[in-house]
Amino acid sequence: MATNFPGFPKDLLRFYAELIENNNREWFTKNKQRYKDVVVYPMCDFIEAMAPRLEAIAPMYIADARPHGGSMFRIYRDVRFSRDPKPYKEHLACQFRHQAGRDAHAPGYYVHIALDGVRFGGGIYLPPAPALRAIRRAIDENSKKWQAVKADPDFQDTFDGIWGDSLKRAPKGFSPDHPEIEDLKRKTLFITKPLSSVERITQPDFIEEVDDAFQKATPFMRFLTNAVELPF
């Protein structure tokens, strides 16, 4: 399986620029084949090229290159409970989730491409309550290991810290004075490397940057994976 990827086409950026100005079903219907050609198929190629690289980094995580039901997120927004009526997402994303995970709430590596920013890394998004309790317990009981993950030079040089929605107060059972209280309050734990220019996605070495970031995310991802009692 090939590990090279020539970069995303520049027309992908033009497509999203136009989508932002025309986020409606009529425009999208007229441009649906274009969407497949410059967004879906290149993302499938990227995921396929990442598969053997991910296998070498984290063999329990899956790069599924299928255009439907695979690692790529759908462009369609769920507007049922949203105040934003726009029917389409104005970014492109994929998640390489753990093989035991059934949805986006499982631990996974992540790539996000938007005109206002490109980032990639990994973590866990709004895990179910039992998993979140397990992560908090692991951080509490293994605080030195958690601190070592965050203090690693590769971690600090690559990622912009740990981010994610948080509780306003300490979770039940934890002191507000706990040294790791900011991470214990999180409902989502993610690390990402931001790119300074969205144009970087069109370059052949973009996949190398993603590969490098995924490698450097490994201690963080191993900690989270083990915390929810999954093999890394």
CSV table of C-alpha atoms in Angstrom, one decimal:
chain,number,residue,atom,x,y,z
A,1,MET,CA,0.0,0.0,0.0
A,2,ALA,CA,1.4,3.4,-1.0
A,3,THR,CA,2.4,5.8,1.7
A,4,ASN,CA,2.9,8.8,-0.5
A,5,PHE,CA,0.3,11.5,-1.1
A,6,PRO,CA,0.7,14.4,-3.5
A,7,GLY,CA,-1.2,16.9,-1.5
A,8,PHE,CA,-4.8,18.0,-1.7
A,9,PRO,CA,-5.9,19.9,-4.9
A,10,LYS,CA,-6.0,23.6,-4.8
A,11,ASP,CA,-9.6,23.4,-6.0
A,12,LEU,CA,-10.5,22.0,-2.6
A,13,LEU,CA,-9.7,25.4,-1.1
A,14,ARG,CA,-11.8,27.1,-3.8
A,15,PHE,CA,-14.6,24.7,-3.3
A,16,TYR,CA,-14.8,25.6,0.5
A,17,ALA,CA,-14.5,29.3,-0.2
A,18,GLU,CA,-17.5,29.1,-2.5
A,19,LEU,CA,-19.4,26.8,-0.1
A,20,ILE,CA,-19.0,29.4,2.7
A,21,GLU,CA,-20.7,32.0,0.4
A,22,ASN,CA,-23.3,29.5,-0.9
A,23,ASN,CA,-24.2,27.1,1.9
A,24,ASN,CA,-27.5,25.9,0.5
A,25,ARG,CA,-28.8,22.8,-1.1
A,26,GLU,CA,-29.3,24.3,-4.5
A,27,TRP,CA,-25.6,25.3,-4.9
A,28,PHE,CA,-24.4,22.0,-3.4
A,29,THR,CA,-26.5,19.9,-5.7
A,30,LYS,CA,-25.0,21.7,-8.7
A,31,ASN,CA,-21.5,21.2,-7.3
A,32,LYS,CA,-21.9,17.7,-5.9
A,33,GLN,CA,-19.7,16.0,-8.5
A,34,ARG,CA,-17.1,18.6,-8.0
A,35,TYR,CA,-17.2,17.9,-4.2
A,36,LYS,CA,-16.6,14.3,-4.9
A,37,ASP,CA,-13.7,15.0,-7.3
A,38,VAL,CA,-11.8,17.6,-5.3
A,39,VAL,CA,-12.7,16.7,-1.7
A,40,VAL,CA,-14.0,13.2,-1.2
A,41,TYR,CA,-11.6,11.3,-3.5
A,42,PRO,CA,-8.5,13.2,-2.5
A,43,MET,CA,-9.4,12.6,1.2
A,44,CYS,CA,-9.9,8.9,0.5
A,45,ASP,CA,-6.4,8.9,-1.1
A,46,PHE,CA,-4.9,10.7,1.9
A,47,ILE,CA,-6.5,8.2,4.3
A,48,GLU,CA,-5.3,5.2,2.3
A,49,ALA,CA,-1.8,6.7,2.3
A,50,MET,CA,-2.0,7.2,6.1
A,51,ALA,CA,-3.1,3.6,6.7
A,52,PRO,CA,0.4,1.9,6.8
A,53,ARG,CA,1.9,4.9,8.6
A,54,LEU,CA,-0.8,4.7,11.3
A,55,GLU,CA,-0.2,0.9,11.5
A,56,ALA,CA,3.4,1.6,12.4
A,57,ILE,CA,2.4,4.2,15.0
A,58,ALA,CA,-0.7,2.8,16.6
A,59,PRO,CA,-1.8,-0.6,15.2
A,60,MET,CA,-5.1,-0.6,17.1
A,61,TYR,CA,-6.2,2.5,15.3
A,62,ILE,CA,-7.9,2.3,11.9
A,63,ALA,CA,-7.6,4.3,8.7
A,64,ASP,CA,-10.6,3.4,6.7
A,65,ALA,CA,-10.5,5.0,3.2
A,66,ARG,CA,-14.2,4.2,2.3
A,67,PRO,CA,-16.0,7.4,1.2
A,68,HIS,CA,-19.0,6.4,3.2
A,69,GLY,CA,-18.8,4.9,6.7
A,70,GLY,CA,-15.1,5.2,6.9
A,71,SER,CA,-12.7,7.6,8.6
A,72,MET,CA,-13.9,10.7,6.8
A,73,PHE,CA,-16.7,12.7,8.4
A,74,ARG,CA,-19.8,13.5,6.3
A,75,ILE,CA,-20.3,17.0,5.0
A,76,TYR,CA,-23.9,17.1,6.1
A,77,ARG,CA,-24.7,18.9,9.3
A,78,ASP,CA,-27.3,17.7,11.8
A,79,VAL,CA,-29.4,20.9,12.0
A,80,ARG,CA,-32.3,19.4,14.1
A,81,PHE,CA,-31.1,20.9,17.4
A,82,SER,CA,-29.0,23.7,16.0
A,83,ARG,CA,-29.7,27.4,15.7
A,84,ASP,CA,-27.4,27.4,12.6
A,85,PRO,CA,-29.5,26.4,9.6
A,86,LYS,CA,-26.6,25.8,7.2
A,87,PRO,CA,-26.9,22.3,5.9
A,88,TYR,CA,-23.2,21.7,5.2
A,89,LYS,CA,-20.0,21.7,7.2
A,90,GLU,CA,-17.6,24.3,6.1
A,91,HIS,CA,-14.6,22.2,6.9
A,92,LEU,CA,-13.2,18.7,6.0
A,93,ALA,CA,-12.2,16.3,8.7
A,94,CYS,CA,-11.3,12.6,9.3
A,95,GLN,CA,-10.8,10.6,12.5
A,96,PHE,CA,-8.7,7.4,12.8
A,97,ARG,CA,-10.5,5.9,15.8
A,98,HIS,CA,-9.6,2.9,17.9
A,99,GLN,CA,-10.9,-0.3,16.4
A,100,ALA,CA,-13.1,-0.9,19.5
A,101,GLY,CA,-14.8,2.5,19.0
A,102,ARG,CA,-18.1,2.8,17.2
A,103,ASP,CA,-18.4,6.5,16.9
A,104,ALA,CA,-16.6,9.9,17.1
A,105,HIS,CA,-16.6,9.7,21.0
A,106,ALA,CA,-14.0,6.9,20.9
A,107,PRO,CA,-10.3,7.9,21.2
A,108,GLY,CA,-8.8,8.7,17.9
A,109,TYR,CA,-6.3,10.6,15.8
A,110,TYR,CA,-7.8,13.6,14.0
A,111,VAL,CA,-7.2,15.8,10.9
A,112,HIS,CA,-9.2,19.1,10.5
A,113,ILE,CA,-9.0,21.2,7.3
A,114,ALA,CA,-10.7,24.6,7.1
A,115,LEU,CA,-9.9,27.9,5.4
A,116,ASP,CA,-9.5,29.5,8.8
A,117,GLY,CA,-7.1,26.8,10.1
A,118,VAL,CA,-5.7,23.4,9.7
A,119,ARG,CA,-4.8,21.2,12.7
A,120,PHE,CA,-4.2,17.6,13.5
A,121,GLY,CA,-3.4,15.5,16.5
A,122,GLY,CA,-5.6,13.3,18.7
A,123,GLY,CA,-7.6,12.8,21.8
A,124,ILE,CA,-11.1,11.9,22.9
A,125,TYR,CA,-14.3,14.0,22.2
A,126,LEU,CA,-17.0,14.0,24.8
A,127,PRO,CA,-16.5,10.5,26.0
A,128,PRO,CA,-19.4,8.7,27.7
A,129,ALA,CA,-19.6,9.2,31.5
A,130,PRO,CA,-18.0,5.9,32.4
A,131,ALA,CA,-15.0,6.5,30.1
A,132,LEU,CA,-14.6,10.1,31.3
A,133,ARG,CA,-14.6,8.9,34.9
A,134,ALA,CA,-11.9,6.3,34.0
A,135,ILE,CA,-9.8,9.0,32.4
A,136,ARG,CA,-10.1,11.3,35.4
A,137,ARG,CA,-9.2,8.4,37.7
A,138,ALA,CA,-6.1,7.6,35.6
A,139,ILE,CA,-4.9,11.2,35.7
A,140,ASP,CA,-5.4,11.3,39.5
A,141,GLU,CA,-3.8,7.9,40.2
A,142,ASN,CA,-0.9,8.4,37.7
A,143,SER,CA,-0.3,12.1,38.0
A,144,LYS,CA,3.5,11.7,37.5
A,145,LYS,CA,3.0,9.8,34.3
A,146,TRP,CA,0.5,12.4,33.1
A,147,GLN,CA,2.8,15.3,34.0
A,148,ALA,CA,5.6,13.5,32.1
A,149,VAL,CA,3.5,13.3,29.0
A,150,LYS,CA,2.8,17.0,29.1
A,151,ALA,CA,6.4,17.9,30.0
A,152,ASP,CA,8.0,16.0,27.1
A,153,PRO,CA,9.8,18.4,24.8
A,154,ASP,CA,8.3,16.9,21.6
A,155,PHE,CA,4.9,17.4,23.1
A,156,GLN,CA,5.5,21.0,24.1
A,157,ASP,CA,7.2,21.9,20.8
A,158,THR,CA,4.5,20.3,18.6
A,159,PHE,CA,1.1,20.9,20.3
A,160,ASP,CA,-0.7,23.9,21.5
A,161,GLY,CA,-1.6,22.4,24.9
A,162,ILE,CA,-4.5,20.2,25.9
A,163,TRP,CA,-7.9,21.7,25.0
A,164,GLY,CA,-11.6,20.8,25.2
A,165,ASP,CA,-14.8,21.8,26.9
A,166,SER,CA,-14.6,21.9,30.7
A,167,LEU,CA,-16.7,21.9,33.7
A,168,LYS,CA,-16.9,25.2,35.6
A,169,ARG,CA,-16.2,23.5,38.9
A,170,ALA,CA,-14.1,20.5,40.1
A,171,PRO,CA,-15.8,17.2,39.2
A,172,LYS,CA,-17.4,15.3,42.0
A,173,GLY,CA,-14.8,13.5,44.2
A,174,PHE,CA,-11.9,15.8,43.3
A,175,SER,CA,-10.5,18.8,45.2
A,176,PRO,CA,-10.5,22.2,43.5
A,177,ASP,CA,-6.8,22.3,44.7
A,178,HIS,CA,-5.8,19.2,42.8
A,179,PRO,CA,-2.6,19.9,40.8
A,180,GLU,CA,-4.2,18.5,37.7
A,181,ILE,CA,-7.6,20.1,38.2
A,182,GLU,CA,-7.8,21.9,34.9
A,183,ASP,CA,-7.4,18.6,33.0
A,184,LEU,CA,-9.7,16.8,35.5
A,185,LYS,CA,-12.4,19.3,34.7
A,186,ARG,CA,-12.3,18.6,31.0
A,187,LYS,CA,-15.1,16.9,29.2
A,188,THR,CA,-13.0,16.6,26.0
A,189,LEU,CA,-9.3,16.1,25.9
A,190,PHE,CA,-7.6,17.0,22.6
A,191,ILE,CA,-4.1,18.0,21.4
A,192,THR,CA,-3.5,19.4,18.0
A,193,LYS,CA,-0.7,20.9,15.9
A,194,PRO,CA,-1.9,24.0,14.1
A,195,LEU,CA,-0.5,25.0,10.6
A,196,SER,CA,0.3,28.6,9.9
A,197,SER,CA,-1.0,28.3,6.3
A,198,VAL,CA,-3.9,26.3,4.9
A,199,GLU,CA,-1.9,26.2,1.6
A,200,ARG,CA,0.3,23.6,3.2
A,201,ILE,CA,-2.3,20.9,2.6
A,202,THR,CA,-1.5,21.1,-1.2
A,203,GLN,CA,2.1,20.2,-0.7
A,204,PRO,CA,3.4,16.6,-1.0
A,205,ASP,CA,5.1,16.8,2.5
A,206,PHE,CA,1.8,17.6,4.2
A,207,ILE,CA,1.4,13.9,5.0
A,208,GLU,CA,4.8,13.9,6.6
A,209,GLU,CA,3.8,16.6,9.0
A,210,VAL,CA,0.7,14.7,10.0
A,211,ASP,CA,2.7,11.5,10.4
A,212,ASP,CA,5.2,13.3,12.6
A,213,ALA,CA,2.5,14.9,14.8
A,214,PHE,CA,0.8,11.5,15.2
A,215,GLN,CA,4.1,10.0,16.3
A,216,LYS,CA,4.7,12.7,18.9
A,217,ALA,CA,1.1,12.3,20.1
A,218,THR,CA,1.7,8.7,21.0
A,219,PRO,CA,2.4,9.1,24.7
A,220,PHE,CA,-0.7,11.1,25.2
A,221,MET,CA,-2.8,8.7,23.1
A,222,ARG,CA,-1.4,5.7,24.9
A,223,PHE,CA,-2.3,7.2,28.2
A,224,LEU,CA,-5.9,7.9,27.1
A,225,THR,CA,-6.3,4.5,25.4
A,226,ASN,CA,-5.1,2.6,28.5
A,227,ALA,CA,-7.2,4.8,30.8
A,228,VAL,CA,-10.4,3.6,29.0
A,229,GLU,CA,-9.1,0.0,29.3
A,230,LEU,CA,-8.3,-0.5,25.6
A,231,PRO,CA,-5.1,-1.9,24.1
A,232,PHE,CA,-2.7,0.5,22.5
